[in-house]
mmCIF file of C-alpha atoms and ligand atoms in Angstrom:
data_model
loop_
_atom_site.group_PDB
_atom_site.id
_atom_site.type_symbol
_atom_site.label_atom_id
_atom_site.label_comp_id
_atom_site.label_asym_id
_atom_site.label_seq_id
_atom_site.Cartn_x
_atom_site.Cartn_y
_atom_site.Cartn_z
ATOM 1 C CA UNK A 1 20.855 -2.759 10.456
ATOM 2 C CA UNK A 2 21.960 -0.829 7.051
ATOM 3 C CA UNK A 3 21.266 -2.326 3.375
ATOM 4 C CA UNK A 4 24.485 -1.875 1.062
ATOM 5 C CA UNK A 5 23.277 1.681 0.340
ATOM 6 C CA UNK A 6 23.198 2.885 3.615
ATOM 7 C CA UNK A 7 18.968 2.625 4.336
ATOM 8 C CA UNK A 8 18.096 1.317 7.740
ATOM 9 C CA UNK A 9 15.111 -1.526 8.104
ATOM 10 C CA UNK A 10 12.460 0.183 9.672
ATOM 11 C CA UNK A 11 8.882 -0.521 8.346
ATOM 12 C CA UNK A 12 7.305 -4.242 7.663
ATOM 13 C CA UNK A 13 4.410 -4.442 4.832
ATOM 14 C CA UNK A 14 2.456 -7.665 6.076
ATOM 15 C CA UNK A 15 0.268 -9.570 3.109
ATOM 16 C CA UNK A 16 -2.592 -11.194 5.001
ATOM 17 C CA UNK A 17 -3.587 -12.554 2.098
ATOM 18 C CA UNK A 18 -3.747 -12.887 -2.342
ATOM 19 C CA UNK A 19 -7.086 -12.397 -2.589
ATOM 20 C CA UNK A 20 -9.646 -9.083 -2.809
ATOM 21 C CA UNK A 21 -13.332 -8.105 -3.479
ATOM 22 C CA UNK A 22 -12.707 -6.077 -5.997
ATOM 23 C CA UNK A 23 -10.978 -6.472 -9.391
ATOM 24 C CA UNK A 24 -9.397 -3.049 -10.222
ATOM 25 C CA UNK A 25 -8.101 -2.976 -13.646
ATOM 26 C CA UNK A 26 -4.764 -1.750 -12.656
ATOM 27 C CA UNK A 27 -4.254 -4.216 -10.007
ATOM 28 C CA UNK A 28 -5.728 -7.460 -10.369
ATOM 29 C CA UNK A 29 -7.828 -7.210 -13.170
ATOM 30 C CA UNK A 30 -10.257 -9.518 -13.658
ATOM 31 C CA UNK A 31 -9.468 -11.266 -17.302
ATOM 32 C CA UNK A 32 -6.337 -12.629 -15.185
ATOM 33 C CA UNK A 33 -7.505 -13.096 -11.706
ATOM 34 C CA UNK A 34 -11.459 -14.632 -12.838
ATOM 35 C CA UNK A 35 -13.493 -17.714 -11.174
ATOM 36 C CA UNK A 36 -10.568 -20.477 -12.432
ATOM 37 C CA UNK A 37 -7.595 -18.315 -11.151
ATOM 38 C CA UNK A 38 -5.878 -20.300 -8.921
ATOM 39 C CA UNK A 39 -5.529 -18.422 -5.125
ATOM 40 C CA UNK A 40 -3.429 -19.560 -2.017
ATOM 41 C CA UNK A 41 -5.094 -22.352 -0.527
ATOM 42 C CA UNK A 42 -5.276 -21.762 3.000
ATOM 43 C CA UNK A 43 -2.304 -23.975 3.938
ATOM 44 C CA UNK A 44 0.035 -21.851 2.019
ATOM 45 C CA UNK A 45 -1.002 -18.676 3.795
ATOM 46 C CA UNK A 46 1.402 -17.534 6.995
ATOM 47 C CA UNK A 47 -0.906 -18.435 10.390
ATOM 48 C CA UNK A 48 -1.334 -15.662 12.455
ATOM 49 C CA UNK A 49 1.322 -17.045 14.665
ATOM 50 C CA UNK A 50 3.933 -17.312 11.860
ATOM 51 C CA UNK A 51 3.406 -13.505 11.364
ATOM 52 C CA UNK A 52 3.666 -12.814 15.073
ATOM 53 C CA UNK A 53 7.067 -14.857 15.128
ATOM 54 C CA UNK A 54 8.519 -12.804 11.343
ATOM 55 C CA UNK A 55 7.131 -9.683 13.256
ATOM 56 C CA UNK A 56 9.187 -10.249 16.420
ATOM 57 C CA UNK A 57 12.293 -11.414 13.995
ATOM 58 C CA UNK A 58 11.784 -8.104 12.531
ATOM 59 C CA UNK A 59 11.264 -5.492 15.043
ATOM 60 C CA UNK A 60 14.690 -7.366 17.096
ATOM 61 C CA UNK A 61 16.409 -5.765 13.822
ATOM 62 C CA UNK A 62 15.239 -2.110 13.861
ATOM 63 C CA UNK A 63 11.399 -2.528 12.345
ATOM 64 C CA UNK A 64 8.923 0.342 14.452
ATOM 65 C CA UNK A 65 6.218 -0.059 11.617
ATOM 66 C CA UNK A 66 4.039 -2.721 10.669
ATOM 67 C CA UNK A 67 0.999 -2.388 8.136
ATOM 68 C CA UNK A 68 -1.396 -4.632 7.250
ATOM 69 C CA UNK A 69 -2.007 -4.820 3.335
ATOM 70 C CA UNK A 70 -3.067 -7.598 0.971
ATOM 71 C CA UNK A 71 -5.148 -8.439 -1.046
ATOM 72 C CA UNK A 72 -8.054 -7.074 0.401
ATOM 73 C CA UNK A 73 -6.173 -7.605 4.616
ATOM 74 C CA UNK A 74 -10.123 -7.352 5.752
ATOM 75 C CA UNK A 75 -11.306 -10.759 4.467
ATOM 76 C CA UNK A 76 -9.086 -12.296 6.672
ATOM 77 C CA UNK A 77 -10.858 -14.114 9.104
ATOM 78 C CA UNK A 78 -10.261 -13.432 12.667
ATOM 79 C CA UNK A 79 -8.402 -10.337 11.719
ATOM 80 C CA UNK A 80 -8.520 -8.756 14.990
ATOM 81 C CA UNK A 81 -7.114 -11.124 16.636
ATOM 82 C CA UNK A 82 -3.493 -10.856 14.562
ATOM 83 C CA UNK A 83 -3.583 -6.364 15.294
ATOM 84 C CA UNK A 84 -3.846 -7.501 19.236
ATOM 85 C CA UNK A 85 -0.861 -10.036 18.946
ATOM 86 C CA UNK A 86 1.197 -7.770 16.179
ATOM 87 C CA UNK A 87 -0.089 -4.758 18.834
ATOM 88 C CA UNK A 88 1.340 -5.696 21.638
ATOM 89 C CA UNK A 89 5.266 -6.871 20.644
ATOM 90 C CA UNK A 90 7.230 -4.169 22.771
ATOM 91 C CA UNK A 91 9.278 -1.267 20.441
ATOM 92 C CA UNK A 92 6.130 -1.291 17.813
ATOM 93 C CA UNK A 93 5.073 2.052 17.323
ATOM 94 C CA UNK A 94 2.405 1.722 14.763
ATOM 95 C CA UNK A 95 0.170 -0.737 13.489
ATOM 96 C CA UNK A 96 -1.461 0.396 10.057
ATOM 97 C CA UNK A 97 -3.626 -0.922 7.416
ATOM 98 C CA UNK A 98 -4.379 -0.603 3.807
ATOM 99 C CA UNK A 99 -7.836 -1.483 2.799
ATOM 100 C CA UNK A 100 -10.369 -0.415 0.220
ATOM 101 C CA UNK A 101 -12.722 0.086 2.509
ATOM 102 C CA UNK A 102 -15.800 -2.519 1.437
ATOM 103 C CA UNK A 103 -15.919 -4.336 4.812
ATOM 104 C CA UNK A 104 -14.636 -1.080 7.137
ATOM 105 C CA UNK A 105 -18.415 -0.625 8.802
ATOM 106 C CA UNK A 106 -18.872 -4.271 9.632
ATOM 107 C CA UNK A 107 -14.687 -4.220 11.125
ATOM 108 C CA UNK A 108 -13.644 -0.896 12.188
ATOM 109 C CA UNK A 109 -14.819 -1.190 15.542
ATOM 110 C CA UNK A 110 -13.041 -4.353 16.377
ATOM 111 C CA UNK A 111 -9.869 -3.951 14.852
ATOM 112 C CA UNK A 112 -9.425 -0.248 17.005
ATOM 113 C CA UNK A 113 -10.277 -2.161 19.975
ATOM 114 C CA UNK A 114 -7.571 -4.829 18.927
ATOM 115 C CA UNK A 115 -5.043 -1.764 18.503
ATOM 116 C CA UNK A 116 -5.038 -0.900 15.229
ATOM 117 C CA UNK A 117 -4.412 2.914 14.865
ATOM 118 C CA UNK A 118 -4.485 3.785 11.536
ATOM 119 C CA UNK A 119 -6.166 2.797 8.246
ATOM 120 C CA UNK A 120 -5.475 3.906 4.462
ATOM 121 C CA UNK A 121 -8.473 3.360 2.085
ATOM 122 C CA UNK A 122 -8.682 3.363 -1.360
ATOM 123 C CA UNK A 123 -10.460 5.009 -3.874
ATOM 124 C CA UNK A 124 -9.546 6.660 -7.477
ATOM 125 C CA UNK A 125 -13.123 8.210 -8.265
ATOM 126 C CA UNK A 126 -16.523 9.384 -6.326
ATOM 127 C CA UNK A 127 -18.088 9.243 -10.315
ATOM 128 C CA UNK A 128 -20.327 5.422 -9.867
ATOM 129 C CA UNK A 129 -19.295 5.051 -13.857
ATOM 130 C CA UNK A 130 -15.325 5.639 -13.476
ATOM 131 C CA UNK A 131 -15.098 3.678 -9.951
ATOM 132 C CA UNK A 132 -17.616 0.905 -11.002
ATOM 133 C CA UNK A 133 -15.589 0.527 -14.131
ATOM 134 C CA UNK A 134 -11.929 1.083 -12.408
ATOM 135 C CA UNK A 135 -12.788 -1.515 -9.482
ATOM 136 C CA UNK A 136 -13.515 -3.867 -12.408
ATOM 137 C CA UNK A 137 -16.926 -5.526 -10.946
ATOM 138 C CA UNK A 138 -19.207 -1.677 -10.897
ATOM 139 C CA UNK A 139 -19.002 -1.314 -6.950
ATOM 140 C CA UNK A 140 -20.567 1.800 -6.328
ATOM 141 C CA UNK A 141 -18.080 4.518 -4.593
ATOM 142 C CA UNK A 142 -20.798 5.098 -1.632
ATOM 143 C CA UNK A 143 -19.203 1.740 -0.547
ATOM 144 C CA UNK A 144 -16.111 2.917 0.461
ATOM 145 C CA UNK A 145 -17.237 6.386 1.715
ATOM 146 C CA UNK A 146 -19.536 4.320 4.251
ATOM 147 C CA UNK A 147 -16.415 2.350 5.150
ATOM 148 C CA UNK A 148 -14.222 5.502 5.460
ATOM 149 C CA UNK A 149 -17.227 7.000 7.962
ATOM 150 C CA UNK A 150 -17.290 3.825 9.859
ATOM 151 C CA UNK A 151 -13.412 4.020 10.264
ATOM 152 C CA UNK A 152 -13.607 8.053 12.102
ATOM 153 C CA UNK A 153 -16.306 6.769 14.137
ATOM 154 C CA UNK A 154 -14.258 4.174 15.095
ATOM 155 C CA UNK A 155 -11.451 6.367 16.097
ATOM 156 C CA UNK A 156 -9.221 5.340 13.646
ATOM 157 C CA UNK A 157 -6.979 8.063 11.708
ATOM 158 C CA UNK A 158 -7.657 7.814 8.282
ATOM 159 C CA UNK A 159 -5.684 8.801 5.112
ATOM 160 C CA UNK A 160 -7.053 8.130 1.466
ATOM 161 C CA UNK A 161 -4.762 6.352 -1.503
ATOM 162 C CA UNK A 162 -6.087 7.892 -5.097
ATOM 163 C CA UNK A 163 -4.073 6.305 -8.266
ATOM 164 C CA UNK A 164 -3.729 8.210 -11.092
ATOM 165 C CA UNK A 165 -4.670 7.045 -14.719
ATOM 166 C CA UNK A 166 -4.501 9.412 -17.377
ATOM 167 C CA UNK A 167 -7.579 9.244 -19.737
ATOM 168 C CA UNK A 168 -9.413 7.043 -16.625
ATOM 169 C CA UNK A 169 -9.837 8.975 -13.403
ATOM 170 C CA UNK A 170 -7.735 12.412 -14.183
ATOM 171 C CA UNK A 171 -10.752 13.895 -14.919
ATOM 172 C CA UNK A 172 -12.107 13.513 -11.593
ATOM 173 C CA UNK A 173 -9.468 14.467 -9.551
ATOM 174 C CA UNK A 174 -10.644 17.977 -8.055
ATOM 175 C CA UNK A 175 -14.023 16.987 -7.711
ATOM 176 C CA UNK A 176 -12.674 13.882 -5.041
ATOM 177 C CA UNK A 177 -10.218 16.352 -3.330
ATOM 178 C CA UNK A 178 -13.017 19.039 -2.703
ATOM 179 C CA UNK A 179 -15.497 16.030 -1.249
ATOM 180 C CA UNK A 180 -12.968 14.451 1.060
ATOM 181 C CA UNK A 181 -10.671 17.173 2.129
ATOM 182 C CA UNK A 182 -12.793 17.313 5.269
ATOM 183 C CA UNK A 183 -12.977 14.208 6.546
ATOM 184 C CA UNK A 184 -9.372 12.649 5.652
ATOM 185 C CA UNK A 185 -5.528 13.886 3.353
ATOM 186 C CA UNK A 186 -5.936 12.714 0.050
ATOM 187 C CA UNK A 187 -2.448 10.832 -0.990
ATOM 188 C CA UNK A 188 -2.390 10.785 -5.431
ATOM 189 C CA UNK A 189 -0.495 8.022 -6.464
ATOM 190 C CA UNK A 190 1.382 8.001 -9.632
ATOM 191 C CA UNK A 191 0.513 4.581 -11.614
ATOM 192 C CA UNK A 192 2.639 2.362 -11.300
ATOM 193 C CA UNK A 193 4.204 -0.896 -13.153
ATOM 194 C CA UNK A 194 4.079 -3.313 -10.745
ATOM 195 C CA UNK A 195 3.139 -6.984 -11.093
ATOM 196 C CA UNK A 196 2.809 -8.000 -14.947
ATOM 197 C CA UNK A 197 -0.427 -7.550 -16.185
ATOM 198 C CA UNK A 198 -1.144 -4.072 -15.603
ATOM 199 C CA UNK A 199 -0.721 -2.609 -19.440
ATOM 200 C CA UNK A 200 1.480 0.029 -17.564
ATOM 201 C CA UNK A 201 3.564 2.744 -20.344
ATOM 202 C CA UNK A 202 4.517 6.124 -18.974
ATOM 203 C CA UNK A 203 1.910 7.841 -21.191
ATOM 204 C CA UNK A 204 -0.694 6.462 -18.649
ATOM 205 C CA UNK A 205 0.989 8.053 -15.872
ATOM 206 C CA UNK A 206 -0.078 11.862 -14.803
ATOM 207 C CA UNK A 207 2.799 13.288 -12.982
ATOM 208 C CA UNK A 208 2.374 14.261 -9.602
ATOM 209 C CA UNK A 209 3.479 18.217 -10.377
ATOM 210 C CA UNK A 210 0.346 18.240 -13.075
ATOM 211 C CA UNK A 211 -2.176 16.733 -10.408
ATOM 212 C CA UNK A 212 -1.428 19.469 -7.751
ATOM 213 C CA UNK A 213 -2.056 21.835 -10.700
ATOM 214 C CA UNK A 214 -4.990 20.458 -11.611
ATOM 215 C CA UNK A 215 -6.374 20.340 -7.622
ATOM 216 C CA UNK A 216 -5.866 24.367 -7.151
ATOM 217 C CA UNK A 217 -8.261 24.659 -9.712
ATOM 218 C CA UNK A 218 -7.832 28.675 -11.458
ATOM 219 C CA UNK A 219 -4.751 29.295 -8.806
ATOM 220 C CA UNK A 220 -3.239 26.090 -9.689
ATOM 221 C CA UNK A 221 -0.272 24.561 -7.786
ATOM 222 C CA UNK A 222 0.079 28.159 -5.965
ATOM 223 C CA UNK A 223 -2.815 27.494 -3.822
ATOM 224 C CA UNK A 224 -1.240 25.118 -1.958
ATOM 225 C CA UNK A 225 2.300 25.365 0.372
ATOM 226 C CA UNK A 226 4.702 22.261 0.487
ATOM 227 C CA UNK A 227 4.575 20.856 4.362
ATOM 228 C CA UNK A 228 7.706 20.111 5.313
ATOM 229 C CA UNK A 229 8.096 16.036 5.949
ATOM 230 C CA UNK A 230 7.608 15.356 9.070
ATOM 231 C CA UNK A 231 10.675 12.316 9.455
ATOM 232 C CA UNK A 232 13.282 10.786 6.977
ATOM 233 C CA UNK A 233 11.748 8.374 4.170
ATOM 234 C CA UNK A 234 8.132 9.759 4.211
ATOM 235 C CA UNK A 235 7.030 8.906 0.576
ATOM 236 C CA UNK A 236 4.497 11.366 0.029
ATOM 237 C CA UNK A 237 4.954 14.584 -0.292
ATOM 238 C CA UNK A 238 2.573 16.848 1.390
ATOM 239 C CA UNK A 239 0.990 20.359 0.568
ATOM 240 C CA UNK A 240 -1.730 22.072 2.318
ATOM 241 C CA UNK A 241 -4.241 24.800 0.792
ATOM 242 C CA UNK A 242 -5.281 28.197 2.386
ATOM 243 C CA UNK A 243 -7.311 26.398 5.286
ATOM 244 C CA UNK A 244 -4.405 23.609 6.159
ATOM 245 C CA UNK A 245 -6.032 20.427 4.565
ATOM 246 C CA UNK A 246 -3.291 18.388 3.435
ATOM 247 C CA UNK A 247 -2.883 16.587 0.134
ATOM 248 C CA UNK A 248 -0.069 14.223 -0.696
ATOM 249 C CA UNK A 249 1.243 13.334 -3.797
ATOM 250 C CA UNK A 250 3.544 9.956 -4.478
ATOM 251 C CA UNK A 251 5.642 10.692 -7.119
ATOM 252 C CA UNK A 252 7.093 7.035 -7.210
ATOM 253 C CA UNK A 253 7.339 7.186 -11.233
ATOM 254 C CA UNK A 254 8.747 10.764 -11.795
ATOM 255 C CA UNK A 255 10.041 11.415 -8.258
ATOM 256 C CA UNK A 256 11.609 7.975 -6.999
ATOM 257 C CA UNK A 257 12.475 7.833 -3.497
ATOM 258 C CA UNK A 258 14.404 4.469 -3.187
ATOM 259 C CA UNK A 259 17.285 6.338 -1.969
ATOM 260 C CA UNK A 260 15.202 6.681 1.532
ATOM 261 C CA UNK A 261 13.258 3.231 1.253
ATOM 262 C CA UNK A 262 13.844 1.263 4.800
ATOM 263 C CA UNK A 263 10.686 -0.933 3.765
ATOM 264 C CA UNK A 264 10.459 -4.899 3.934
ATOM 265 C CA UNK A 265 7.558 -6.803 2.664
ATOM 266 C CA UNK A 266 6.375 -10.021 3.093
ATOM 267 C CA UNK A 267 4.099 -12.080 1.022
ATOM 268 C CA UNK A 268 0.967 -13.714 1.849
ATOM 269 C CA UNK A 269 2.900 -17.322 1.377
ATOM 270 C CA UNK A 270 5.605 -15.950 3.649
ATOM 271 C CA UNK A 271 8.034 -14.472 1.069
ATOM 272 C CA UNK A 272 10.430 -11.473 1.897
ATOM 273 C CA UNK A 273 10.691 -8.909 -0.658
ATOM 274 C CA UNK A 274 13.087 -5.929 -0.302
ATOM 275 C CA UNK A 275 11.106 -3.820 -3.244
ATOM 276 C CA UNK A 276 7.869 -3.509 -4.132
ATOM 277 C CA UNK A 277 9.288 -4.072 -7.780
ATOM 278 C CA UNK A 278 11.673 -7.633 -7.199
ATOM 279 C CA UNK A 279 11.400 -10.421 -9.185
ATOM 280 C CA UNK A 280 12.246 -12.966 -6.923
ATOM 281 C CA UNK A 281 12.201 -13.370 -2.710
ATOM 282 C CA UNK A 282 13.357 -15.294 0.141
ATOM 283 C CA UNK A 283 11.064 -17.812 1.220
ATOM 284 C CA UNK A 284 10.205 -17.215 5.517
ATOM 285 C CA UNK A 285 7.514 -19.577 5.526
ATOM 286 C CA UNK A 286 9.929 -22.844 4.719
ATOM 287 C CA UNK A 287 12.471 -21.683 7.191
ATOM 288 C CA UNK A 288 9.687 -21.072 10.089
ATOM 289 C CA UNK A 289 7.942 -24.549 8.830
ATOM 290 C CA UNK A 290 11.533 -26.143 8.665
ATOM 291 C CA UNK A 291 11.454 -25.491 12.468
ATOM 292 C CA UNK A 292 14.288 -22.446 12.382
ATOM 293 C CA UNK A 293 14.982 -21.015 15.404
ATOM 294 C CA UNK A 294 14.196 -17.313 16.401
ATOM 295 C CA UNK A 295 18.090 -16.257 16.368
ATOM 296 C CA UNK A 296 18.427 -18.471 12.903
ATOM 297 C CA UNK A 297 15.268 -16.513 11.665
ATOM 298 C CA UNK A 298 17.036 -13.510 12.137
ATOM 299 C CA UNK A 299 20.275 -14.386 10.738
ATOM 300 C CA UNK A 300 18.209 -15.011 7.707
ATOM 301 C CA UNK A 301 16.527 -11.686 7.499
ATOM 302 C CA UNK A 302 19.465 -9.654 8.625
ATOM 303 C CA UNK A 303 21.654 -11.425 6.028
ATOM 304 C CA UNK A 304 18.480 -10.637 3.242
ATOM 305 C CA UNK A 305 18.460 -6.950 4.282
ATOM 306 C CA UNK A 306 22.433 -6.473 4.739
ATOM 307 C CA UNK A 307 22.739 -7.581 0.932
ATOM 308 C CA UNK A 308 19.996 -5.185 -0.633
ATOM 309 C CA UNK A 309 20.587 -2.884 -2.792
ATOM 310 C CA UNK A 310 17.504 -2.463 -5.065
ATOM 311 C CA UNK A 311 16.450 0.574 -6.664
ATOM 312 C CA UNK A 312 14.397 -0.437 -8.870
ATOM 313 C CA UNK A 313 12.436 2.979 -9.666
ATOM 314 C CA UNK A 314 15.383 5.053 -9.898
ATOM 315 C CA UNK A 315 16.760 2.770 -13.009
ATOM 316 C CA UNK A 316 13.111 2.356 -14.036
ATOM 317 C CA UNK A 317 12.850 2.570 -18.239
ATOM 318 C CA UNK A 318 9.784 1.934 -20.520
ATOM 319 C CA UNK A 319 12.146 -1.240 -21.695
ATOM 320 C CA UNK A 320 12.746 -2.486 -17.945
ATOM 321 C CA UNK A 321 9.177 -2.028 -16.704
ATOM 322 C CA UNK A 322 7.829 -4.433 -19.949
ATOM 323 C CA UNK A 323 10.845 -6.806 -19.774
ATOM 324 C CA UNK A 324 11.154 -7.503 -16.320
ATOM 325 C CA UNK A 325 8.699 -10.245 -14.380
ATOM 326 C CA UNK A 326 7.733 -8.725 -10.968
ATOM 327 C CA UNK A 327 5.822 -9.885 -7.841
ATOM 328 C CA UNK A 328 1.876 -9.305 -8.460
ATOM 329 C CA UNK A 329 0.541 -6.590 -5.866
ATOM 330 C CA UNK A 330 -1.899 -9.241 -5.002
ATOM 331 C CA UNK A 331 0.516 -11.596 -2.958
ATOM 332 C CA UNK A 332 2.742 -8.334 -2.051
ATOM 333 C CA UNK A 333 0.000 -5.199 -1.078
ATOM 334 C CA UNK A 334 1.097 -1.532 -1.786
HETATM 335 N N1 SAM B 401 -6.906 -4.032 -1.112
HETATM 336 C C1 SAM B 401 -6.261 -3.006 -0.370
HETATM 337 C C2 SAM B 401 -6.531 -1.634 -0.982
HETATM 338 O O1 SAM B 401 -7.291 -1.561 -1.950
HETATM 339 O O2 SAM B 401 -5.995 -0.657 -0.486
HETATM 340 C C3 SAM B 401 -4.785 -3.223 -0.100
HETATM 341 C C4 SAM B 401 -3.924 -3.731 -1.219
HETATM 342 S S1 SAM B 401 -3.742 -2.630 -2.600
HETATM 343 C C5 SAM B 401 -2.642 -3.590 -3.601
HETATM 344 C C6 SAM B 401 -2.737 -1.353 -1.924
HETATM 345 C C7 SAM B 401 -2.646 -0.068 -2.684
HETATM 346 O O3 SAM B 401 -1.903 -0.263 -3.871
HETATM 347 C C8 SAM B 401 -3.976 0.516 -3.117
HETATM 348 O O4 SAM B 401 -4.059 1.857 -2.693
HETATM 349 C C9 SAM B 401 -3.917 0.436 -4.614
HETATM 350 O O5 SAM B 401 -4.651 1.460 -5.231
HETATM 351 C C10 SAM B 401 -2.430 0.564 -4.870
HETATM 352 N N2 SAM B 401 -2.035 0.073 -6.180
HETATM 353 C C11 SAM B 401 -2.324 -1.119 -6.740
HETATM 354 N N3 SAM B 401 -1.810 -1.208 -7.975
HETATM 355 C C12 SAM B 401 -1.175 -0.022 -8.218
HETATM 356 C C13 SAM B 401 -0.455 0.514 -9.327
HETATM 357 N N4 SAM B 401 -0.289 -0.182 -10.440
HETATM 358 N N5 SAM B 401 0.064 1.756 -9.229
HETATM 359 C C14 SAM B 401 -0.115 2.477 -8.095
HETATM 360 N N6 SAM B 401 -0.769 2.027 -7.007
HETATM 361 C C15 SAM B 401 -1.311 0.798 -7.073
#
C-alpha cells in the first residue's frame, strides 16, 4: 500500500478524544478552548468498537503501529479496555500512547496489564513558573514526574516529548535534560504551526541544531554522537552523550521528514487525516455508522491513502502556515 510518493501506510495515530486537563498555550490554549467551548458530545466520539473495526481496516493494509493520543487519551473512560481489544488484532506490533502524564499513577498499572507497551509524556519545563504558565492552568511539573515514575514502575518504556519555545522554555532546556536523562530519552520538539490558534512565526521556533548546542553545555553539540536510526521513517533524530543517554531532537520545522511519513491519523469524531497539517479529512465514522462493510471500509481507506501526496512541512512558508486553516491538535493528537 504506497501513497503517490512512494511512502508505505504503516503507523495509525488514534484520537480517543478532543478534550485535555490542561490548557497549554501552544496547543489548546485556554482563551479559545474555556468553560463555553463547545467539545464532542459523547455521541460524536468513535466507540471503542468503531476503533477496533478502523484498526483492523488498517492493519489488513500494512499498519504495525497504533498509538493512542488525544486530547488528553487518559480521560477516556474505560481506557483499558480499548489497549486489550487494539492489543490483541494479530500483525500489531506496538501499541503506544501519548499522554501528559496527570492521570499516569492512578492508570499505568492497568493499561500495561491491558497491553500497552509504551507511553510518551509530556513536559516543556521542571521550573513550577514556566510549566504552570506553559500548561495554561499553573499545574505544578511534580505532576507529571509522579506520572512518569508511576509509568517505570509499571513496566512501561517511557520516552519524554519537550516543545521548544524560544523566549518561553529555552531557557530551561539543560536543566530538564540533566534531571531526566536517567530515568527516560528526552525527544525536543521544534514548535510547530499546527491547528489555528497557536500565534506560531518561525522566530518562536529554536532549531533543533541550537538545542543540542545548548544541552552539551561548555562542549556543546560535540558532547554528544548521532545514533544511527534504528528503521526507515524514525522522526527523531537521536544523539547520545559520553555515558549513552539518548536525546532526540524533531526537527519537523527546519528538518522536515515528510518524504519518510507512512503515518495515518484519525480524529476523535472518526476523521482520517493523512498529515498532521490537512485542512480537510475523510469522514470513517459516517461510513462505519452508514453500516459499510469491512472490505468497503477498506476500499475507502486504501483509496484515501493511494491518493496522498501531502507534504505539507517541506512547502511550509511563514505565508502558508498563517493562511492556511488546519485540523486543531485537539481532535487530531501529535
Ligand atoms: N495530551 C497528550 C500530551 O500532552 O502528550 C497527547 C496529545 S498532545 C496534542 C501530543 C503532543 O503534541 C504533545 O507532546 C504536545 O506537546 C505536542 N504538541 C502540541 N502542540 C504542538 C505544537 N504546536 N508544536 C509542537 N508540538 C506540539
Amino acid at each position: 500500500m504506497l501513497d503517490l510518493l512512494g511512502r508505505p501506510l504503516r503507523d495509525l495515530r488514534i484520537s480517543v478524544t478532543d478534550r485535555c486537563n490542561l490548557r497549554c498555550t501552544y496547543c489548546m490554549p485556554a482563551d479559545v478552548f474555556g468553560p463555553d467551548y463547545a467539545f464532542l458530545p459523547r455521541a460524536e466520539l468513535l466507540s471503542f468498537e468503531e476503533i477496533e473495526r478502523l484498526a483492523r481496516a488498517f492493519v489488513s493494509l500494512g499498519v504495525r503501529k497504533l498509538r493512542i493520543t488525544g486530547g488528553e487519551p487518559t480521560l477516556r473512560r474505560d481506557l483499558p479496555t480499548l489497549i486489550a481489544a487494539l492489543a490483541a488484532i494479530p500483525d500489531v506490533e506496538d501499541v503506544a500512547m501519548t499522554t501528559n502524564g496527570l492521570l499516569l499513577p492512578r492508570v499505568a498499572a492497568d493499561l500495561r496489564a491491558a497491553g500497552l507497551k509504551r507511553v510518551t509524556v509530556s513536559i516543556d519545563s521542571l521550573d513550577p513558573e514556566v510549566f504552570g504558565r506553559m500548561n495554561g492552568l499553573g499545574t505544578h511539573p511534580q505532576r507529571v514526574l509522579d506520572g512518569i515514575e508511576a509509568a517505570l514502575t509499571a513496566g512501561l518504556g517511557v520516552k519524554v516529548n519537550t516543545v521548544v519555545q524560544r523566549g518561553v522554555n529555552d531557557a530551561g532546556l539543560r536543566e530538564l535534560w540533566l534531571a531526566l536523562r536517567e530515568l527516560a530519552p528526552v525527544r525536543f520538539i521544534e514548535f510547530m504551526d499546527v491547528g489555528n490558534h497557536n500565534g506560531w512565526n518561525l522566530d518562536s521556533v529554536v532549531p533543533s541544531r541550537e538545542v543540542l548546542a545548548r544541552l552539551g553545555g561548555e562542549a556543546g553539540a560535540a558532547h554528544f554522537q548521532p545514533v544511527r536510526a534504528d528503521y526507515r521513517g524514525e522522526v527523531a533524530s537521536r544523539y547520545a552523550d559520553p555515558e549513552g543517554r539518548e536525546v532526540g531532537l524533531i526537527s519537523s520545522v527546519t528538518a522536515p521528514f515528510c518524504g519518510d511519513c507512512s503515518r495515518a491519523r484519525i480524529s476523535a469524531a472518526g476523521v482520517l487525516y493523512t498529515c498532521l497539517f490537512a485542512s480537510g479529512g475523510t469522514d470513517l465514522r459516517a461510513a462505519l455508522r452508514g453500516g459499510a462493510s469491512d472490505a468497503a471500509l477498506r476500499d475507502l481507506i486504501a483509496g484515501v491513502w493511494a491518493g496522498r501526496e501531502d507534504r505539507y512541512s517541506e512547502e511550509r512558508g511563514e505565508a502558508t502556515a498563517a493562511l492556511r486553516p488546519k485540523v486543531e491538535m485537539s481532535h487530531i493528537g501529535g
